[in-house]
Coordinates of N, CA and C in Angstrom, one line a residue:
X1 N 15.6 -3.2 2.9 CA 15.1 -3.6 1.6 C 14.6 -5.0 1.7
X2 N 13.5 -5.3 1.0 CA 13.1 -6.7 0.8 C 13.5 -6.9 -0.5
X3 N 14.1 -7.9 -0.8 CA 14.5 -8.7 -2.5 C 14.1 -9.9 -2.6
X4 N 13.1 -10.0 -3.8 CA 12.1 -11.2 -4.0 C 13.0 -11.4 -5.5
X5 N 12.9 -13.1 -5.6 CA 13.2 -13.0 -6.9 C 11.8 -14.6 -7.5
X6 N 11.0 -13.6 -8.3 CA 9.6 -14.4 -8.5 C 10.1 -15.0 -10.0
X7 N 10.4 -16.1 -10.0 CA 10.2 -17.2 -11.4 C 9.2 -16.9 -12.1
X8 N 9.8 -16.3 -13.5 CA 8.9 -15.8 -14.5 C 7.8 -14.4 -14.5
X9 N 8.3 -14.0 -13.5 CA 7.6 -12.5 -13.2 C 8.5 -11.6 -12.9
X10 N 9.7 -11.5 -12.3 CA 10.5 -10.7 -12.0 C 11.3 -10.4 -11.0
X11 N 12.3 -10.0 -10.9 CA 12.9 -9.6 -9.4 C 12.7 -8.0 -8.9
X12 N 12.2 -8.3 -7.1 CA 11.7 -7.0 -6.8 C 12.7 -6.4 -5.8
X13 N 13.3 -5.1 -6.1 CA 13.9 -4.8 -4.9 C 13.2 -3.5 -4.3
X14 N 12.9 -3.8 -3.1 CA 11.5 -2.8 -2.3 C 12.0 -2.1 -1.5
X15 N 12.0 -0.8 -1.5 CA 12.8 -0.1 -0.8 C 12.0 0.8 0.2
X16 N 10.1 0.9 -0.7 CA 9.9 2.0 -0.2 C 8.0 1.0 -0.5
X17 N 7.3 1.4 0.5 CA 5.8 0.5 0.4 C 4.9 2.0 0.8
X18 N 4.1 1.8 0.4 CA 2.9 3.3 0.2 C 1.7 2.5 0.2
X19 N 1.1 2.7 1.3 CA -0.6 2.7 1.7 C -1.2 3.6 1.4
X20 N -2.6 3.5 1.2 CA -3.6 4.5 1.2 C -4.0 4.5 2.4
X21 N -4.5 5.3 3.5 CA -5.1 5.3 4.6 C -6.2 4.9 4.8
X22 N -7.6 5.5 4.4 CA -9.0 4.8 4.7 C -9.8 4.2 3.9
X23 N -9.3 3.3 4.5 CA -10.3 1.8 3.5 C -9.1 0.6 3.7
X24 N -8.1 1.1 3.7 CA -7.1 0.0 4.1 C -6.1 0.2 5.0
X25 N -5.7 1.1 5.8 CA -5.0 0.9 6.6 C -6.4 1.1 7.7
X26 N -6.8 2.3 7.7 CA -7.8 2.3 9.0 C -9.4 2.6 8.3
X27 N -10.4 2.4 9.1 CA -11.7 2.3 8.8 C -12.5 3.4 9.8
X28 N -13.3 4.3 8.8 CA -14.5 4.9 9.4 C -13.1 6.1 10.3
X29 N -12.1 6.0 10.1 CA -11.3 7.2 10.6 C -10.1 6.8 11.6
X30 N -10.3 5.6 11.5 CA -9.6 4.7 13.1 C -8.9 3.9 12.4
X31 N -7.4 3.6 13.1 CA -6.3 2.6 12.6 C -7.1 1.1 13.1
X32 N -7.1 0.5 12.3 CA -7.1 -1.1 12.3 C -6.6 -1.8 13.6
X33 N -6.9 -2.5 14.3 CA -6.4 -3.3 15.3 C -5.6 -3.9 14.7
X34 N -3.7 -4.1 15.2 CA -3.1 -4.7 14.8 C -1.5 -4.1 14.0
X35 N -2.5 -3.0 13.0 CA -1.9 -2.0 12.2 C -0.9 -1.6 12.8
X36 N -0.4 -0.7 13.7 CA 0.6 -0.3 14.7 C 1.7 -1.3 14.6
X37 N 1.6 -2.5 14.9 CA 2.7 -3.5 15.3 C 3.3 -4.0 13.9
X38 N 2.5 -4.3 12.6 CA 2.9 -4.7 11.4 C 3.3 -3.5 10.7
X39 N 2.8 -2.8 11.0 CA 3.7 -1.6 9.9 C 4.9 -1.0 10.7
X40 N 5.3 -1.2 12.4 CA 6.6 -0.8 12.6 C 7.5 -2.0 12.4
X41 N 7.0 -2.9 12.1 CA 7.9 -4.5 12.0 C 8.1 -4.3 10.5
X42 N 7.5 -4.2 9.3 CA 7.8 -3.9 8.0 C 8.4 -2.8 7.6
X43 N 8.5 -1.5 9.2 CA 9.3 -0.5 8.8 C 10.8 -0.5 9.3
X44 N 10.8 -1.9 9.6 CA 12.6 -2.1 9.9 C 13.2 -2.7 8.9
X45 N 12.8 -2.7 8.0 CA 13.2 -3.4 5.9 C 13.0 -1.8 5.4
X46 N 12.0 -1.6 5.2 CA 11.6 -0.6 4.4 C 10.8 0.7 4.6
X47 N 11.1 1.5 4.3 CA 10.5 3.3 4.3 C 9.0 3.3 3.8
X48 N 8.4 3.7 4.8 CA 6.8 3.5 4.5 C 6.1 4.9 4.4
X49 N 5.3 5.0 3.3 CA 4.4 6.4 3.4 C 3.1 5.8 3.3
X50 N 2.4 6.7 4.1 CA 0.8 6.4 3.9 C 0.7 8.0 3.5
X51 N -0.5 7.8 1.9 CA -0.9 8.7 1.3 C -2.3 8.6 2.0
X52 N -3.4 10.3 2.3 CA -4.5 10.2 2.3 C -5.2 11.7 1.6
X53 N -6.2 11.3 1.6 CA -7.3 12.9 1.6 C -7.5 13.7 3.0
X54 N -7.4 12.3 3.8 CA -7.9 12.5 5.1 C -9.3 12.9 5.5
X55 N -10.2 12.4 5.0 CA -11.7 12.6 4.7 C -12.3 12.8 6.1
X56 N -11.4 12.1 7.0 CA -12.1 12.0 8.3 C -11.6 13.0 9.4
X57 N -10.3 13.6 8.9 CA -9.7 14.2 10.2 C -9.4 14.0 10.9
X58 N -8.8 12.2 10.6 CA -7.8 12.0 12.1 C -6.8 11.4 12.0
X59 N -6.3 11.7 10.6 CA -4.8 10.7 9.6 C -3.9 11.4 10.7
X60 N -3.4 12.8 11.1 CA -2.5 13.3 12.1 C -2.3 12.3 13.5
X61 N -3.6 11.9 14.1 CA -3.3 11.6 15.6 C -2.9 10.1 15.1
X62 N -3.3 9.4 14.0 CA -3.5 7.9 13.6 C -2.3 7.7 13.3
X63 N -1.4 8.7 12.6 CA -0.1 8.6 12.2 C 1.1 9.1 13.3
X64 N 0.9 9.4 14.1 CA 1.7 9.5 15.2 C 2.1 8.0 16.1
X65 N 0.7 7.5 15.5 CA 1.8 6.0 16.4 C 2.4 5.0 15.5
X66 N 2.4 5.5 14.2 CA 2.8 4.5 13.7 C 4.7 5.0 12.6
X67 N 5.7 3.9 12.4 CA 6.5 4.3 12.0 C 6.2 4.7 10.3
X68 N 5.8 5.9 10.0 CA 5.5 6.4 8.6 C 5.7 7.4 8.7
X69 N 5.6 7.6 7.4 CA 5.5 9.8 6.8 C 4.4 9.4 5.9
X70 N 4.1 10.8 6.6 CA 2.6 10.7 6.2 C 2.2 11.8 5.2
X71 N 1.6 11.8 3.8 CA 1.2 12.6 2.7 C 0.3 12.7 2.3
X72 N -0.5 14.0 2.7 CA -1.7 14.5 2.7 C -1.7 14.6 0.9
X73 N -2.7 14.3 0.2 CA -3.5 13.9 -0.9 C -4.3 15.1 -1.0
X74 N -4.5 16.2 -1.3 CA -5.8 16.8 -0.9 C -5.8 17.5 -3.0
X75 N -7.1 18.3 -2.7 CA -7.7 18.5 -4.1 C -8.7 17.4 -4.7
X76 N -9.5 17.5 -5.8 CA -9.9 17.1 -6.6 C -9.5 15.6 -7.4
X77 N -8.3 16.0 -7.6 CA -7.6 14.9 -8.6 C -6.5 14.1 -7.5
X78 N -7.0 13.5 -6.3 CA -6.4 13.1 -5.2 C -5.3 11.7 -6.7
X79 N -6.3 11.3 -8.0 CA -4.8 10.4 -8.1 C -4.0 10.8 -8.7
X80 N -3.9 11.8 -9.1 CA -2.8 12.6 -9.7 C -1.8 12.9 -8.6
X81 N -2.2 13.5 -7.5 CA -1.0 13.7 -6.7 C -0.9 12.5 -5.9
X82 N -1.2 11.5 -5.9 CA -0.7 9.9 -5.4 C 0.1 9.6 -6.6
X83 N 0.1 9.7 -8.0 CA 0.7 9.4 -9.4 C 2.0 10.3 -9.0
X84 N 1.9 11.6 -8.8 CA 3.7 12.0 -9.0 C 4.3 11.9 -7.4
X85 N 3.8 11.7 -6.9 CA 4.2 11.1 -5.4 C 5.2 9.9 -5.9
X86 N 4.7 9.2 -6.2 CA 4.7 7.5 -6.2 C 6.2 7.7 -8.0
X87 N 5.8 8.6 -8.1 CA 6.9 9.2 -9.4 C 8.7 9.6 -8.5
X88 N 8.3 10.8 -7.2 CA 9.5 10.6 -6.3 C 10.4 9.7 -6.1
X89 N 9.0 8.9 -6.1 CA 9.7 7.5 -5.1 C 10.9 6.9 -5.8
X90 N 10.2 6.5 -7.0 CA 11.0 5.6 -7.6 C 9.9 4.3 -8.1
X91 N 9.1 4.4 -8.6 CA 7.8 3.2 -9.0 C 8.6 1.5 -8.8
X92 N 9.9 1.3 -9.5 CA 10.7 0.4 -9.6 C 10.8 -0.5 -8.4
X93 N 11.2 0.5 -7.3 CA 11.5 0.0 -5.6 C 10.2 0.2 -4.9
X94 N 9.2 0.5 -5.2 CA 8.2 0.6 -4.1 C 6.7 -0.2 -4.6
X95 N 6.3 -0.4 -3.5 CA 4.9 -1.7 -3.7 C 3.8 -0.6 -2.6
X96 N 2.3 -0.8 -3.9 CA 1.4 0.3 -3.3 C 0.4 -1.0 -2.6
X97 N -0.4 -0.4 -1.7 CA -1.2 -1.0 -1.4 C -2.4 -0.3 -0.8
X98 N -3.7 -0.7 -1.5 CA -4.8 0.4 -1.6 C -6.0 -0.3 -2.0
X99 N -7.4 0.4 -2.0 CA -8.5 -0.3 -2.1 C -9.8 0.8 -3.0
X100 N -9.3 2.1 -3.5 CA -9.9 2.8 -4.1 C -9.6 3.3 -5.5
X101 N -10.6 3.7 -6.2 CA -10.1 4.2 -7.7 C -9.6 5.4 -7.7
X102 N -9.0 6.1 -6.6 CA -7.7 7.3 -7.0 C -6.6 6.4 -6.3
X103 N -6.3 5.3 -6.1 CA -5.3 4.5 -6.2 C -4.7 3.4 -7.4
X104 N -6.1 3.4 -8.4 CA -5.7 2.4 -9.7 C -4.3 2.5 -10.0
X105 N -4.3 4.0 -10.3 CA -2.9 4.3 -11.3 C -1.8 4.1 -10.8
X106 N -1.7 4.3 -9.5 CA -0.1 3.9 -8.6 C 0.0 2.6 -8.6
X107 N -1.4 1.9 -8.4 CA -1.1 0.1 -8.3 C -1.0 -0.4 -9.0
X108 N -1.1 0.4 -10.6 CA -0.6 0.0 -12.1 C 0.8 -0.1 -11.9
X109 N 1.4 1.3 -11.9 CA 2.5 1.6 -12.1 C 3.7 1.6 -11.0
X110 N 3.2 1.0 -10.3 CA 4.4 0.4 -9.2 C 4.9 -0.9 -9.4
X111 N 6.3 -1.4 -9.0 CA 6.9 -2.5 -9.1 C 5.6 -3.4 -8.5
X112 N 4.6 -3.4 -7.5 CA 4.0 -4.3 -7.0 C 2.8 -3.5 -6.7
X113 N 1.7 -3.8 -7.4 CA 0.6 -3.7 -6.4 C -0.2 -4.7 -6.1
X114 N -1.0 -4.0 -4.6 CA -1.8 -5.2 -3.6 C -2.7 -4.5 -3.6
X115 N -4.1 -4.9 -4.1 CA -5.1 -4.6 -3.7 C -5.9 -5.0 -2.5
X116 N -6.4 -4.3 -1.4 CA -6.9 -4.7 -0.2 C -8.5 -4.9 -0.2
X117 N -9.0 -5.6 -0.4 CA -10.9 -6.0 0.2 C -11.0 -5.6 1.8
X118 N -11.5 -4.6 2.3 CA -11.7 -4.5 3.5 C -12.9 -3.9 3.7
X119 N -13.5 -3.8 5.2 CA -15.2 -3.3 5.1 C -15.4 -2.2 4.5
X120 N -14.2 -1.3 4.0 CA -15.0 -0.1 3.1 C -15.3 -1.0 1.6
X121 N -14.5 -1.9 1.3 CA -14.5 -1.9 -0.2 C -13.6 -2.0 -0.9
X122 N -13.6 -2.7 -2.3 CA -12.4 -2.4 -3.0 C -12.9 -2.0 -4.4
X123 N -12.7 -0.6 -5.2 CA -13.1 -0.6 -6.3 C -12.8 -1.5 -7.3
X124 N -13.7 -1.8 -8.3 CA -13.0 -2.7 -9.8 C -11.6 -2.4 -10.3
X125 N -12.1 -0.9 -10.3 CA -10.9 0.2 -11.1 C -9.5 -0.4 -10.2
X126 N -9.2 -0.3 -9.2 CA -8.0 -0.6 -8.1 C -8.2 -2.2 -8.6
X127 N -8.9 -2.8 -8.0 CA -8.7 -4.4 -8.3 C -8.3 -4.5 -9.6
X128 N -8.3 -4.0 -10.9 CA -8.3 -4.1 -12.4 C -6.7 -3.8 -12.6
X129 N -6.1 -2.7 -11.6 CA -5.1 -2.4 -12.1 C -3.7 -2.8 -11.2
X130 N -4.1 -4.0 -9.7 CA -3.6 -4.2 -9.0 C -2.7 -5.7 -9.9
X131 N -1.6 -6.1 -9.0 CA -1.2 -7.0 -9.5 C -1.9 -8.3 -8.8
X132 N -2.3 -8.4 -7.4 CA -3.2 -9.3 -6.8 C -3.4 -8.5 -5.6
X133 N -4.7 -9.4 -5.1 CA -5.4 -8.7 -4.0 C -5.2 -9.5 -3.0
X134 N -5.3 -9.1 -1.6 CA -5.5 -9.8 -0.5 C -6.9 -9.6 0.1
X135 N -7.0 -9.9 0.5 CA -8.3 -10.1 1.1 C -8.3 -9.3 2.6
X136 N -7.8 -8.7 3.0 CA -7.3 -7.7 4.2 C -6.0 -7.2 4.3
X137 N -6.0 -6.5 4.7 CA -4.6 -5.3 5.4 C -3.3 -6.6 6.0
X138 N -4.3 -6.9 6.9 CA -3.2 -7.7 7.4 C -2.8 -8.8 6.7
X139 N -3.7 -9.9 5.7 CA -2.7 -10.7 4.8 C -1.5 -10.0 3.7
X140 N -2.3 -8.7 3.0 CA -0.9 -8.1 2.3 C -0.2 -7.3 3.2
X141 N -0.1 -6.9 4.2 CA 1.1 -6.9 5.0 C 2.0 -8.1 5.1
X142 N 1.5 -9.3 5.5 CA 2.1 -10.5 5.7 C 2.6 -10.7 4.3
X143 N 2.4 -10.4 3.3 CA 2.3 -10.8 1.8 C 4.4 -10.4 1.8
X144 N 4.6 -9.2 2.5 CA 5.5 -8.6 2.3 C 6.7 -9.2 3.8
X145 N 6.4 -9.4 4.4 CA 7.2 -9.6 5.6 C 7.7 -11.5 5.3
X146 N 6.5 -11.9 4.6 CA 7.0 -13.3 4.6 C 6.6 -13.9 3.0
X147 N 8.0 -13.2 2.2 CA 8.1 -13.2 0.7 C 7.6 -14.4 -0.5
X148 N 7.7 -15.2 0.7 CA 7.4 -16.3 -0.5 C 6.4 -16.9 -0.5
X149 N 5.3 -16.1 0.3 CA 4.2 -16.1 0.0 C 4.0 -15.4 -1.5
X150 N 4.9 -14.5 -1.6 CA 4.3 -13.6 -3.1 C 4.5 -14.4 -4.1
X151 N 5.8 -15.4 -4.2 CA 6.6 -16.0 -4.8 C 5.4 -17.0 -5.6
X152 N 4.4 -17.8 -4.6 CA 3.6 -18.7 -4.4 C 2.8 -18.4 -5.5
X153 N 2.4 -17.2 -5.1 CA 1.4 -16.4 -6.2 C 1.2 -15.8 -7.2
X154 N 2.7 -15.1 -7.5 CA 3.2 -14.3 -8.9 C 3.7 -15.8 -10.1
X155 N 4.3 -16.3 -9.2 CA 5.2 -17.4 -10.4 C 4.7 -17.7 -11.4
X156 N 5.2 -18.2 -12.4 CA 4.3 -18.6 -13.9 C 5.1 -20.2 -13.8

């Protein structure tokens, strides 16, 4: 568990962190350089799922090296089934992190969301509903591993 306690925004206890796969964890179908080592280092705190469509067909081999459970997204209304996903969890303990508009709604309604800018993109919609953005995968990774970075940024 990570426990942040942000002056005038709230105390977070994170039990559980959920990425979107392409566009922020991996690009054009392929895990990110790097990705591998920070998400098994953040999965020794915390229980990680990466949600996808898997547009590309290769979320299976990409998630085999990394410490996650992996939740295939598929249909039409991909944010409805990231919305009662993210409903299991527990919204309270888990922090989303994502870069498209069938992610808005979880990065609304989770204890924390991070919006990611990465070379696919970040929709308005996701950026509108995020609590702040990083500017890559790997700063909001770091965002979480080294808390008072959040601290820096949430406080009033």
């Amino acid at each position: 568990m990570i426990s942040i306690e942000i002056p005038g925004w709230g105390n977070l206890e994170i039990e559980n962190v959920v990425f979107d796969l392409n566009g922020t964890l991996a690009e054009d179908g392929v895990l990110l350089p790097g990705m591998k080592e920070k998400i098994d280092l953040l999965a020794e705190k915390v229980r990680i799922y990466i949600l996808t469509a898997d547009i590309h067909g290769s979320a299976g081999a990409i998630l085999r090296e990394v410490k996650a459970e992996w939740i295939r997204v598929t249909g039409e209304d991909s944010k409805r089934g990231k919305g009662e996903f993210l409903q299991t969890l527990g919204p309270e303990a888990t922090v989303v992190v994502g870069n498209g508009n069938n992610d808005q709604f979880i990065l609304k309604d989770s204890a924390l969301g991070i919006a990611v800018l990465g070379k696919e993109g970040l929709s308005l919609a996701a950026m509108k509903e995020a609590d702040l953005m990083a500017k890559d995968i790997s700063d909001a990774i770091d965002l979480l591993l080294k808390p008072k970075r959040l601290i820096a940024t949430l406080r009033e």
